[in-house]
Amino acid sequence: EKGGFEHFMLKEIFEQPKSIADCMRGRLKAETGHLVLGGIREYAHKLDKAERIIIVACGTSWHAGLVAEYIFEDWCRIPVEVEYASEFRYRNPIINEGDIVIAISQSGETADTLAAIELAKSKGAIIFGVCNVVGSSIARLTHEGAYTHAGPEIGVASTKAFTAQLTVLGMMALKLGLRRGTLKESKFHELLVELESIPAKVEKALKSDSLIKKISEKFKDSKNFLYLGRGYNFPVALEGALKLKEISYIHAEGYPAAEMKHGPIALIDEEMPVVFIATQDSSYEKIVSNIQEVKARKGKVIAIVTEGDEIIPQMADYTIEVPATTEELMPLVSVIPLQLLSYHIAVMRDCNVDQPRNLAKSVTVE
Ligand code: M6R
């Protein structure tokens, strides 16, 4: 049932070209400009008029929410807040008429996310769900929503569910941006084409597997890791760090690269691997100088770069290329090498990759 792979996690990582395509199947066709999310109908006009979006989720799903924040603000010009469900539920959150809540959950059973939805509902909010497990508690509790259709995810570390969440949230934002008139039709079409090309790009990114395995060998005994990214790649840095800590038990932190000089830079010495997600986007030059800052302090740099980059490979100790895409969609591609890096390091450390200690696939207690 692992389809010839040694672990479910690896199988699920390699399934992503297909699971992302499955997520778009019947919903998106760039050629004709078709984009329909069947599960969002009756309340679609509420989304159209949304004055604020509040995203509630935990863990990796919360990271998908952070990417969605940037996307919704960019394409739809709606202010977005991303909340840890566990914090949201115990505050006295302000929910106004015209606010929309989006709950993101792979399992659809996460206790804190469920409780956050119940609270928001009791305050009159309309809730959209982005779930993977069909018929799950969260899917039933939300007013409407869109399934991620990634197929069963068995490994405790979320991989294909994350990229499917990004795909659904991207489609929601595209649709909404077009309907609200905040996304130009020409840009909408360009983005449809780009989204449709993502499975092929993920397939290409997966080809770095053996290179990543070699890099993993060098760092398997490291005690700490820092992950840095800017803009759309900042949530990817958080996600990369979470993947590593949960399955390899190596301490890792994700940060926005610019925050480095506000504290974490003190950690950098020759023992500190720093993973930069440094693809060619609007913050490229800024991240290049962050890489220089780390190298000046003898940190070891592993850089995720856009194919053909000629500058960063001269500075970094190790470089992993991913295909180019528009910056809003880059997390779908740039997360792939980080999933593989954590996987190989965990295997080399003899960790139980699919069922890491102290963790459960769905966290049904708070
Ligand atoms: O099922 P959910 O998406 O609600 O789960 C949320 C988190 O528990 C989950 O993403 C967790 O952080 C994963 N183990 C991360 O890989």
mmCIF file of C-alpha atoms and ligand atoms in Angstrom:
data_model
loop_
_atom_site.group_PDB
_atom_site.id
_atom_site.type_symbol
_atom_site.label_atom_id
_atom_site.label_comp_id
_atom_site.label_asym_id
_atom_site.label_seq_id
_atom_site.Cartn_x
_atom_site.Cartn_y
_atom_site.Cartn_z
ATOM 1 C CA GLU A 1 0.000 0.000 0.000
ATOM 2 C CA LYS A 2 3.034 2.240 0.135
ATOM 3 C CA GLY A 3 3.215 1.863 -3.629
ATOM 4 C CA GLY A 4 6.830 0.685 -3.590
ATOM 5 C CA PHE A 5 7.994 3.542 -1.375
ATOM 6 C CA GLU A 6 9.715 2.927 1.924
ATOM 7 C CA HIS A 7 7.397 5.217 3.846
ATOM 8 C CA PHE A 8 3.980 6.777 3.418
ATOM 9 C CA MET A 9 5.546 10.191 3.731
ATOM 10 C CA LEU A 10 7.786 9.629 0.719
ATOM 11 C CA LYS A 11 4.894 8.195 -1.272
ATOM 12 C CA GLU A 12 2.794 11.229 -0.401
ATOM 13 C CA ILE A 13 5.579 13.644 -1.329
ATOM 14 C CA PHE A 14 5.917 11.991 -4.722
ATOM 15 C CA GLU A 15 2.158 11.900 -5.221
ATOM 16 C CA GLN A 16 1.956 15.686 -5.291
ATOM 17 C CA PRO A 17 1.949 16.217 -9.057
ATOM 18 C CA LYS A 18 -1.128 14.006 -9.109
ATOM 19 C CA SER A 19 -2.803 15.260 -5.926
ATOM 20 C CA ILE A 20 -2.492 18.892 -7.041
ATOM 21 C CA ALA A 21 -3.930 17.963 -10.436
ATOM 22 C CA ASP A 22 -6.745 16.031 -8.710
ATOM 23 C CA CYS A 23 -7.492 19.097 -6.650
ATOM 24 C CA MET A 24 -7.969 21.169 -9.817
ATOM 25 C CA ARG A 25 -9.782 18.472 -11.790
ATOM 26 C CA GLY A 26 -13.200 19.615 -13.004
ATOM 27 C CA ARG A 27 -12.652 22.949 -11.298
ATOM 28 C CA LEU A 28 -10.065 24.713 -13.405
ATOM 29 C CA LYS A 29 -9.438 24.776 -17.122
ATOM 30 C CA ALA A 30 -7.100 27.514 -18.242
ATOM 31 C CA GLU A 31 -7.880 27.107 -21.934
ATOM 32 C CA THR A 32 -11.503 28.115 -21.498
ATOM 33 C CA GLY A 33 -11.033 30.298 -18.443
ATOM 34 C CA HIS A 34 -13.200 27.865 -16.441
ATOM 35 C CA LEU A 35 -12.891 28.103 -12.649
ATOM 36 C CA VAL A 36 -15.671 26.702 -10.468
ATOM 37 C CA LEU A 37 -15.634 25.521 -6.872
ATOM 38 C CA GLY A 38 -18.820 23.479 -6.635
ATOM 39 C CA GLY A 39 -18.977 23.585 -2.842
ATOM 40 C CA ILE A 40 -19.213 27.365 -2.721
ATOM 41 C CA ARG A 41 -22.604 28.475 -3.984
ATOM 42 C CA GLU A 42 -25.236 29.748 -1.643
ATOM 43 C CA TYR A 43 -22.835 31.877 0.370
ATOM 44 C CA ALA A 44 -20.668 32.990 -2.546
ATOM 45 C CA HIS A 45 -22.163 36.484 -2.433
ATOM 46 C CA LYS A 46 -21.051 36.779 1.214
ATOM 47 C CA LEU A 47 -17.519 36.075 0.095
ATOM 48 C CA ASP A 48 -17.885 38.653 -2.670
ATOM 49 C CA LYS A 49 -18.779 41.260 -0.103
ATOM 50 C CA ALA A 50 -16.361 40.154 2.601
ATOM 51 C CA GLU A 51 -14.827 43.054 4.469
ATOM 52 C CA ARG A 52 -12.376 40.899 6.342
ATOM 53 C CA ILE A 53 -11.302 37.279 6.256
ATOM 54 C CA ILE A 54 -10.242 35.425 9.378
ATOM 55 C CA ILE A 55 -8.397 32.177 8.799
ATOM 56 C CA VAL A 56 -8.298 29.642 11.638
ATOM 57 C CA ALA A 57 -6.103 26.532 11.600
ATOM 58 C CA CYS A 58 -3.270 24.701 13.363
ATOM 59 C CA GLY A 59 0.189 23.478 12.343
ATOM 60 C CA THR A 60 0.830 23.038 8.659
ATOM 61 C CA SER A 61 -2.716 24.128 7.835
ATOM 62 C CA TRP A 62 -1.955 27.400 9.617
ATOM 63 C CA HIS A 63 1.067 27.818 7.355
ATOM 64 C CA ALA A 64 -1.203 27.345 4.332
ATOM 65 C CA GLY A 65 -3.351 30.070 5.890
ATOM 66 C CA LEU A 66 -0.369 32.434 5.998
ATOM 67 C CA VAL A 67 0.256 31.964 2.286
ATOM 68 C CA ALA A 68 -3.465 32.533 1.698
ATOM 69 C CA GLU A 69 -3.269 35.790 3.648
ATOM 70 C CA TYR A 70 -0.772 37.194 1.160
ATOM 71 C CA ILE A 71 -2.756 35.877 -1.803
ATOM 72 C CA PHE A 72 -6.164 37.174 -0.699
ATOM 73 C CA GLU A 73 -4.736 40.552 0.168
ATOM 74 C CA ASP A 74 -2.904 40.756 -3.120
ATOM 75 C CA TRP A 75 -5.584 39.522 -5.513
ATOM 76 C CA CYS A 76 -8.778 40.410 -3.642
ATOM 77 C CA ARG A 77 -7.683 43.418 -1.556
ATOM 78 C CA ILE A 78 -9.431 42.001 1.506
ATOM 79 C CA PRO A 79 -7.722 42.339 4.889
ATOM 80 C CA VAL A 80 -6.904 38.896 6.259
ATOM 81 C CA GLU A 81 -6.031 37.705 9.735
ATOM 82 C CA VAL A 82 -4.537 34.288 10.291
ATOM 83 C CA GLU A 83 -5.176 32.861 13.716
ATOM 84 C CA TYR A 84 -4.000 29.811 15.579
ATOM 85 C CA ALA A 85 -7.332 28.144 16.338
ATOM 86 C CA SER A 86 -6.186 27.499 19.913
ATOM 87 C CA GLU A 87 -5.599 31.205 20.545
ATOM 88 C CA PHE A 88 -8.653 32.421 18.716
ATOM 89 C CA ARG A 89 -11.010 30.200 20.682
ATOM 90 C CA TYR A 90 -9.851 31.437 24.076
ATOM 91 C CA ARG A 91 -9.858 35.109 23.226
ATOM 92 C CA ASN A 92 -12.919 37.227 22.934
ATOM 93 C CA PRO A 93 -12.474 37.684 19.189
ATOM 94 C CA ILE A 94 -14.175 40.496 17.333
ATOM 95 C CA ILE A 95 -16.338 39.230 14.539
ATOM 96 C CA ASN A 96 -18.266 41.790 12.566
ATOM 97 C CA GLU A 97 -20.992 41.427 10.064
ATOM 98 C CA GLY A 98 -19.278 41.039 6.713
ATOM 99 C CA ASP A 99 -16.429 38.983 8.154
ATOM 100 C CA ILE A 100 -15.806 35.578 6.697
ATOM 101 C CA VAL A 101 -14.054 32.754 8.514
ATOM 102 C CA ILE A 102 -12.059 30.176 6.584
ATOM 103 C CA ALA A 103 -11.145 27.049 8.549
ATOM 104 C CA ILE A 104 -8.342 24.917 7.133
ATOM 105 C CA SER A 105 -7.865 21.328 8.289
ATOM 106 C CA GLN A 106 -6.551 18.207 6.608
ATOM 107 C CA SER A 107 -8.226 15.787 8.999
ATOM 108 C CA GLY A 108 -11.295 17.885 9.673
ATOM 109 C CA GLU A 109 -11.088 16.641 13.271
ATOM 110 C CA THR A 110 -8.637 19.000 14.984
ATOM 111 C CA ALA A 111 -10.200 19.877 18.344
ATOM 112 C CA ASP A 112 -8.991 23.481 18.515
ATOM 113 C CA THR A 113 -10.079 24.251 14.963
ATOM 114 C CA LEU A 114 -13.491 22.723 15.634
ATOM 115 C CA ALA A 115 -13.917 24.812 18.767
ATOM 116 C CA ALA A 116 -12.826 27.973 16.917
ATOM 117 C CA ILE A 117 -15.482 27.333 14.280
ATOM 118 C CA GLU A 118 -18.151 26.784 16.897
ATOM 119 C CA LEU A 119 -17.229 30.058 18.565
ATOM 120 C CA ALA A 120 -17.226 32.008 15.284
ATOM 121 C CA LYS A 121 -20.551 30.443 14.346
ATOM 122 C CA SER A 122 -22.090 31.437 17.650
ATOM 123 C CA LYS A 123 -21.113 35.033 16.829
ATOM 124 C CA GLY A 124 -22.906 34.848 13.519
ATOM 125 C CA ALA A 125 -19.957 34.311 11.159
ATOM 126 C CA ILE A 126 -20.213 32.476 7.863
ATOM 127 C CA ILE A 127 -17.619 29.729 7.770
ATOM 128 C CA PHE A 128 -15.949 28.192 4.760
ATOM 129 C CA GLY A 129 -14.049 24.946 5.219
ATOM 130 C CA VAL A 130 -10.973 23.713 3.404
ATOM 131 C CA CYS A 131 -10.745 20.058 4.448
ATOM 132 C CA ASN A 132 -9.234 16.921 3.020
ATOM 133 C CA VAL A 133 -11.259 14.244 4.776
ATOM 134 C CA VAL A 134 -14.710 14.056 3.226
ATOM 135 C CA GLY A 135 -17.561 14.073 5.727
ATOM 136 C CA SER A 136 -15.233 14.989 8.632
ATOM 137 C CA SER A 137 -16.544 16.957 11.626
ATOM 138 C CA ILE A 138 -15.186 20.283 10.376
ATOM 139 C CA ALA A 139 -16.528 19.698 6.881
ATOM 140 C CA ARG A 140 -19.961 19.102 8.409
ATOM 141 C CA LEU A 141 -19.825 22.075 10.735
ATOM 142 C CA THR A 142 -18.912 24.715 8.145
ATOM 143 C CA HIS A 143 -21.537 26.450 6.026
ATOM 144 C CA GLU A 144 -19.820 25.704 2.756
ATOM 145 C CA GLY A 145 -16.385 24.802 1.556
ATOM 146 C CA ALA A 146 -14.120 23.092 -0.891
ATOM 147 C CA TYR A 147 -12.416 19.762 -0.368
ATOM 148 C CA THR A 148 -8.739 19.464 -1.178
ATOM 149 C CA HIS A 149 -9.155 15.998 -2.763
ATOM 150 C CA ALA A 150 -5.549 15.071 -2.015
ATOM 151 C CA GLY A 151 -6.515 11.494 -1.130
ATOM 152 C CA PRO A 152 -5.772 9.871 2.245
ATOM 153 C CA GLU A 153 -2.698 11.271 3.966
ATOM 154 C CA ILE A 154 -1.243 8.628 6.283
ATOM 155 C CA GLY A 155 2.129 10.091 7.264
ATOM 156 C CA VAL A 156 1.806 12.281 10.342
ATOM 157 C CA ALA A 157 3.819 14.970 8.569
ATOM 158 C CA SER A 158 1.496 16.844 6.288
ATOM 159 C CA THR A 159 2.835 17.130 2.742
ATOM 160 C CA LYS A 160 0.344 16.622 -0.062
ATOM 161 C CA ALA A 161 -2.453 18.053 2.062
ATOM 162 C CA PHE A 162 -0.485 21.301 2.351
ATOM 163 C CA THR A 163 -0.007 21.738 -1.390
ATOM 164 C CA ALA A 164 -3.659 20.846 -2.010
ATOM 165 C CA GLN A 165 -4.732 23.440 0.577
ATOM 166 C CA LEU A 166 -2.646 26.050 -1.233
ATOM 167 C CA THR A 167 -4.251 25.015 -4.516
ATOM 168 C CA VAL A 168 -7.813 25.345 -3.181
ATOM 169 C CA LEU A 169 -7.081 28.644 -1.449
ATOM 170 C CA GLY A 170 -5.437 29.914 -4.624
ATOM 171 C CA MET A 171 -8.487 28.980 -6.674
ATOM 172 C CA MET A 172 -10.791 30.667 -4.136
ATOM 173 C CA ALA A 173 -8.746 33.866 -4.259
ATOM 174 C CA LEU A 174 -8.572 33.849 -8.055
ATOM 175 C CA LYS A 175 -12.324 33.526 -8.342
ATOM 176 C CA LEU A 176 -12.950 36.154 -5.732
ATOM 177 C CA GLY A 177 -10.423 38.585 -7.166
ATOM 178 C CA LEU A 178 -12.080 38.352 -10.554
ATOM 179 C CA ARG A 179 -15.583 38.787 -9.129
ATOM 180 C CA ARG A 180 -14.575 41.746 -7.016
ATOM 181 C CA GLY A 181 -12.743 43.349 -9.901
ATOM 182 C CA THR A 182 -9.482 43.535 -7.959
ATOM 183 C CA LEU A 183 -7.742 41.073 -10.259
ATOM 184 C CA LYS A 184 -7.511 42.081 -13.905
ATOM 185 C CA GLU A 185 -8.902 39.586 -16.350
ATOM 186 C CA SER A 186 -5.578 39.288 -18.121
ATOM 187 C CA LYS A 187 -3.779 38.524 -14.841
ATOM 188 C CA PHE A 188 -6.536 36.057 -13.907
ATOM 189 C CA HIS A 189 -5.952 34.142 -17.137
ATOM 190 C CA GLU A 190 -2.193 34.201 -16.723
ATOM 191 C CA LEU A 191 -2.563 32.809 -13.232
ATOM 192 C CA LEU A 192 -4.926 30.059 -14.388
ATOM 193 C CA VAL A 193 -2.332 28.948 -16.914
ATOM 194 C CA GLU A 194 0.368 29.114 -14.269
ATOM 195 C CA LEU A 195 -1.646 27.138 -11.707
ATOM 196 C CA GLU A 196 -2.381 24.485 -14.284
ATOM 197 C CA SER A 197 1.346 24.122 -14.935
ATOM 198 C CA ILE A 198 2.199 23.553 -11.267
ATOM 199 C CA PRO A 199 1.913 19.726 -11.258
ATOM 200 C CA ALA A 200 4.568 19.525 -13.997
ATOM 201 C CA LYS A 201 6.786 21.928 -12.066
ATOM 202 C CA VAL A 202 6.409 19.909 -8.872
ATOM 203 C CA GLU A 203 7.346 16.822 -10.869
ATOM 204 C CA LYS A 204 10.514 18.592 -11.945
ATOM 205 C CA ALA A 205 11.288 19.766 -8.412
ATOM 206 C CA LEU A 206 11.064 16.136 -7.252
ATOM 207 C CA LYS A 207 13.953 15.293 -9.561
ATOM 208 C CA SER A 208 16.337 16.855 -7.051
ATOM 209 C CA ASP A 209 15.649 13.978 -4.681
ATOM 210 C CA SER A 210 19.057 12.308 -4.991
ATOM 211 C CA LEU A 211 20.887 15.632 -4.662
ATOM 212 C CA ILE A 212 18.846 16.396 -1.540
ATOM 213 C CA LYS A 213 19.723 12.982 -0.139
ATOM 214 C CA LYS A 214 23.420 13.783 -0.543
ATOM 215 C CA ILE A 215 22.977 17.143 1.156
ATOM 216 C CA SER A 216 21.042 15.474 3.978
ATOM 217 C CA GLU A 217 24.024 13.212 4.644
ATOM 218 C CA LYS A 218 26.112 16.304 5.476
ATOM 219 C CA PHE A 219 23.616 17.723 7.938
ATOM 220 C CA LYS A 220 22.048 14.702 9.591
ATOM 221 C CA ASP A 221 23.978 15.294 12.818
ATOM 222 C CA SER A 222 23.296 19.004 13.084
ATOM 223 C CA LYS A 223 21.730 20.117 16.332
ATOM 224 C CA ASN A 224 19.915 23.161 14.969
ATOM 225 C CA PHE A 225 18.598 24.530 11.714
ATOM 226 C CA LEU A 226 17.404 27.933 10.671
ATOM 227 C CA TYR A 227 14.957 28.383 7.768
ATOM 228 C CA LEU A 228 14.653 31.828 6.222
ATOM 229 C CA GLY A 229 12.388 33.206 3.520
ATOM 230 C CA ARG A 230 10.725 36.466 2.599
ATOM 231 C CA GLY A 231 7.317 37.302 1.181
ATOM 232 C CA TYR A 232 5.494 34.273 -0.144
ATOM 233 C CA ASN A 233 8.409 32.098 0.910
ATOM 234 C CA PHE A 234 8.233 33.153 4.555
ATOM 235 C CA PRO A 235 5.447 30.666 5.420
ATOM 236 C CA VAL A 236 7.452 28.072 3.473
ATOM 237 C CA ALA A 237 10.364 28.680 5.863
ATOM 238 C CA LEU A 238 8.050 28.007 8.802
ATOM 239 C CA GLU A 239 6.745 24.878 7.132
ATOM 240 C CA GLY A 240 10.249 23.584 6.353
ATOM 241 C CA ALA A 241 11.266 24.042 9.988
ATOM 242 C CA LEU A 242 8.132 22.309 11.278
ATOM 243 C CA LYS A 243 8.684 19.334 8.945
ATOM 244 C CA LEU A 244 12.257 18.925 10.157
ATOM 245 C CA LYS A 245 11.499 19.169 13.864
ATOM 246 C CA GLU A 246 8.506 16.879 13.863
ATOM 247 C CA ILE A 247 10.113 13.966 12.062
ATOM 248 C CA SER A 248 13.857 14.275 12.733
ATOM 249 C CA TYR A 249 13.686 15.817 16.246
ATOM 250 C CA ILE A 250 16.280 18.403 15.248
ATOM 251 C CA HIS A 251 15.556 21.827 16.630
ATOM 252 C CA ALA A 252 14.641 24.127 13.780
ATOM 253 C CA GLU A 253 13.246 27.613 13.521
ATOM 254 C CA GLY A 254 11.644 29.413 10.642
ATOM 255 C CA TYR A 255 11.888 33.179 10.381
ATOM 256 C CA PRO A 256 11.250 35.952 7.902
ATOM 257 C CA ALA A 257 14.783 36.521 6.605
ATOM 258 C CA ALA A 258 14.741 40.203 7.545
ATOM 259 C CA GLU A 259 14.057 39.339 11.190
ATOM 260 C CA MET A 260 17.431 37.633 11.389
ATOM 261 C CA LYS A 261 19.161 40.816 12.459
ATOM 262 C CA HIS A 262 16.699 41.241 15.305
ATOM 263 C CA GLY A 263 17.996 38.234 17.192
ATOM 264 C CA PRO A 264 18.615 34.923 15.411
ATOM 265 C CA ILE A 265 21.784 36.197 13.726
ATOM 266 C CA ALA A 266 23.478 35.716 17.097
ATOM 267 C CA LEU A 267 23.064 31.963 16.634
ATOM 268 C CA ILE A 268 25.071 31.810 13.450
ATOM 269 C CA ASP A 269 28.448 30.122 13.451
ATOM 270 C CA GLU A 270 30.085 27.359 11.404
ATOM 271 C CA GLU A 271 27.837 24.785 13.076
ATOM 272 C CA MET A 272 24.605 26.421 11.966
ATOM 273 C CA PRO A 273 22.919 25.279 8.763
ATOM 274 C CA VAL A 274 20.666 27.950 7.298
ATOM 275 C CA VAL A 275 18.147 26.992 4.653
ATOM 276 C CA PHE A 276 17.276 29.960 2.462
ATOM 277 C CA ILE A 277 14.198 29.826 0.284
ATOM 278 C CA ALA A 278 15.562 32.332 -2.181
ATOM 279 C CA THR A 279 13.696 32.035 -5.465
ATOM 280 C CA GLN A 280 13.665 34.902 -7.963
ATOM 281 C CA ASP A 281 10.848 37.159 -6.869
ATOM 282 C CA SER A 282 10.328 40.740 -5.757
ATOM 283 C CA SER A 283 12.478 40.248 -2.652
ATOM 284 C CA TYR A 284 15.321 38.441 -4.395
ATOM 285 C CA GLU A 285 17.951 41.130 -3.927
ATOM 286 C CA LYS A 286 17.111 41.491 -0.270
ATOM 287 C CA ILE A 287 17.486 37.790 0.376
ATOM 288 C CA VAL A 288 20.782 37.708 -1.491
ATOM 289 C CA SER A 289 22.140 40.193 1.051
ATOM 290 C CA ASN A 290 20.754 38.063 3.885
ATOM 291 C CA ILE A 291 22.715 35.119 2.471
ATOM 292 C CA GLN A 292 25.850 37.273 2.459
ATOM 293 C CA GLU A 293 25.251 38.154 6.095
ATOM 294 C CA VAL A 294 25.084 34.470 7.028
ATOM 295 C CA LYS A 295 28.171 33.579 4.992
ATOM 296 C CA ALA A 296 30.104 36.441 6.605
ATOM 297 C CA ARG A 297 29.461 34.669 9.937
ATOM 298 C CA LYS A 298 30.495 31.272 8.537
ATOM 299 C CA GLY A 299 27.016 29.760 8.591
ATOM 300 C CA LYS A 300 26.398 26.858 6.217
ATOM 301 C CA VAL A 301 23.934 27.874 3.529
ATOM 302 C CA ILE A 302 21.570 25.537 1.725
ATOM 303 C CA ALA A 303 19.695 27.607 -0.834
ATOM 304 C CA ILE A 304 16.511 26.812 -2.719
ATOM 305 C CA VAL A 305 16.792 28.853 -5.904
ATOM 306 C CA THR A 306 15.056 29.341 -9.214
ATOM 307 C CA GLU A 307 16.422 27.244 -12.052
ATOM 308 C CA GLY A 308 19.244 29.059 -13.818
ATOM 309 C CA ASP A 309 20.141 31.339 -10.906
ATOM 310 C CA GLU A 310 23.803 32.237 -11.325
ATOM 311 C CA ILE A 311 24.343 34.456 -8.318
ATOM 312 C CA ILE A 312 23.318 32.455 -5.263
ATOM 313 C CA PRO A 313 25.155 29.229 -6.227
ATOM 314 C CA GLN A 314 28.402 31.199 -5.953
ATOM 315 C CA MET A 315 27.637 32.120 -2.371
ATOM 316 C CA ALA A 316 25.782 29.121 -0.980
ATOM 317 C CA ASP A 317 27.384 25.892 0.181
ATOM 318 C CA TYR A 318 24.630 23.840 -1.447
ATOM 319 C CA THR A 319 22.036 24.864 -4.004
ATOM 320 C CA ILE A 320 18.799 23.145 -4.957
ATOM 321 C CA GLU A 321 16.967 24.401 -8.038
ATOM 322 C CA VAL A 322 13.220 24.568 -8.550
ATOM 323 C CA PRO A 323 11.397 25.609 -11.730
ATOM 324 C CA ALA A 324 10.322 29.234 -12.055
ATOM 325 C CA THR A 325 6.739 30.243 -11.409
ATOM 326 C CA THR A 326 4.929 33.405 -10.381
ATOM 327 C CA GLU A 327 5.797 34.388 -6.814
ATOM 328 C CA GLU A 328 2.281 33.870 -5.446
ATOM 329 C CA LEU A 329 2.365 30.219 -6.503
ATOM 330 C CA MET A 330 6.006 29.563 -5.631
ATOM 331 C CA PRO A 331 5.229 27.984 -2.210
ATOM 332 C CA LEU A 332 3.661 25.053 -4.084
ATOM 333 C CA VAL A 333 7.038 24.352 -5.640
ATOM 334 C CA SER A 334 9.565 25.665 -3.122
ATOM 335 C CA VAL A 335 8.185 23.520 -0.292
ATOM 336 C CA ILE A 336 9.005 20.291 -2.169
ATOM 337 C CA PRO A 337 12.780 20.260 -1.509
ATOM 338 C CA LEU A 338 12.137 21.055 2.152
ATOM 339 C CA GLN A 339 9.801 18.076 2.505
ATOM 340 C CA LEU A 340 12.471 15.848 0.960
ATOM 341 C CA LEU A 341 15.256 17.313 3.094
ATOM 342 C CA SER A 342 13.383 16.596 6.320
ATOM 343 C CA TYR A 343 12.432 13.138 5.105
ATOM 344 C CA HIS A 344 15.984 12.056 4.261
ATOM 345 C CA ILE A 345 17.488 13.528 7.419
ATOM 346 C CA ALA A 346 14.871 11.736 9.535
ATOM 347 C CA VAL A 347 15.494 8.418 7.791
ATOM 348 C CA MET A 348 19.252 8.793 8.278
ATOM 349 C CA ARG A 349 18.668 9.404 11.963
ATOM 350 C CA ASP A 350 16.567 6.232 12.197
ATOM 351 C CA CYS A 351 13.463 8.125 13.178
ATOM 352 C CA ASN A 352 9.990 6.764 12.744
ATOM 353 C CA VAL A 353 9.122 9.005 9.837
ATOM 354 C CA ASP A 354 5.466 8.123 9.440
ATOM 355 C CA GLN A 355 4.689 8.078 13.133
ATOM 356 C CA PRO A 356 6.970 10.447 14.976
ATOM 357 C CA ARG A 357 7.088 10.202 18.752
ATOM 358 C CA ASN A 358 4.482 12.070 20.790
ATOM 359 C CA LEU A 359 2.425 12.981 17.724
ATOM 360 C CA ALA A 360 -0.897 11.878 16.296
ATOM 361 C CA LYS A 361 -2.239 12.346 12.797
ATOM 362 C CA SER A 362 -5.276 14.175 14.034
ATOM 363 C CA VAL A 363 -5.103 16.107 17.234
ATOM 364 C CA THR A 364 -8.565 15.521 18.621
ATOM 365 C CA VAL A 365 -7.740 16.722 22.117
ATOM 366 C CA GLU A 366 -6.721 20.240 22.951
HETATM 367 O O1 M6R B 1 -5.734 17.953 10.343
HETATM 368 P P1 M6R B 1 -5.270 19.363 10.507
HETATM 369 O O2 M6R B 1 -4.872 19.996 9.232
HETATM 370 O O3 M6R B 1 -6.288 20.222 11.236
HETATM 371 O O4 M6R B 1 -4.000 19.269 11.425
HETATM 372 C C1 M6R B 1 -3.341 20.405 11.904
HETATM 373 C C2 M6R B 1 -1.990 20.044 12.484
HETATM 374 O O5 M6R B 1 -2.150 19.179 13.578
HETATM 375 C C3 M6R B 1 -1.061 19.401 11.465
HETATM 376 O O6 M6R B 1 -0.895 20.184 10.315
HETATM 377 C C4 M6R B 1 0.311 19.109 12.077
HETATM 378 O O7 M6R B 1 0.979 20.298 12.370
HETATM 379 C C5 M6R B 1 1.124 18.223 11.129
HETATM 380 N N1 M6R B 1 1.656 17.087 11.820
HETATM 381 C C6 M6R B 1 2.231 18.963 10.449
HETATM 382 O O8 M6R B 1 2.947 18.159 9.591
#
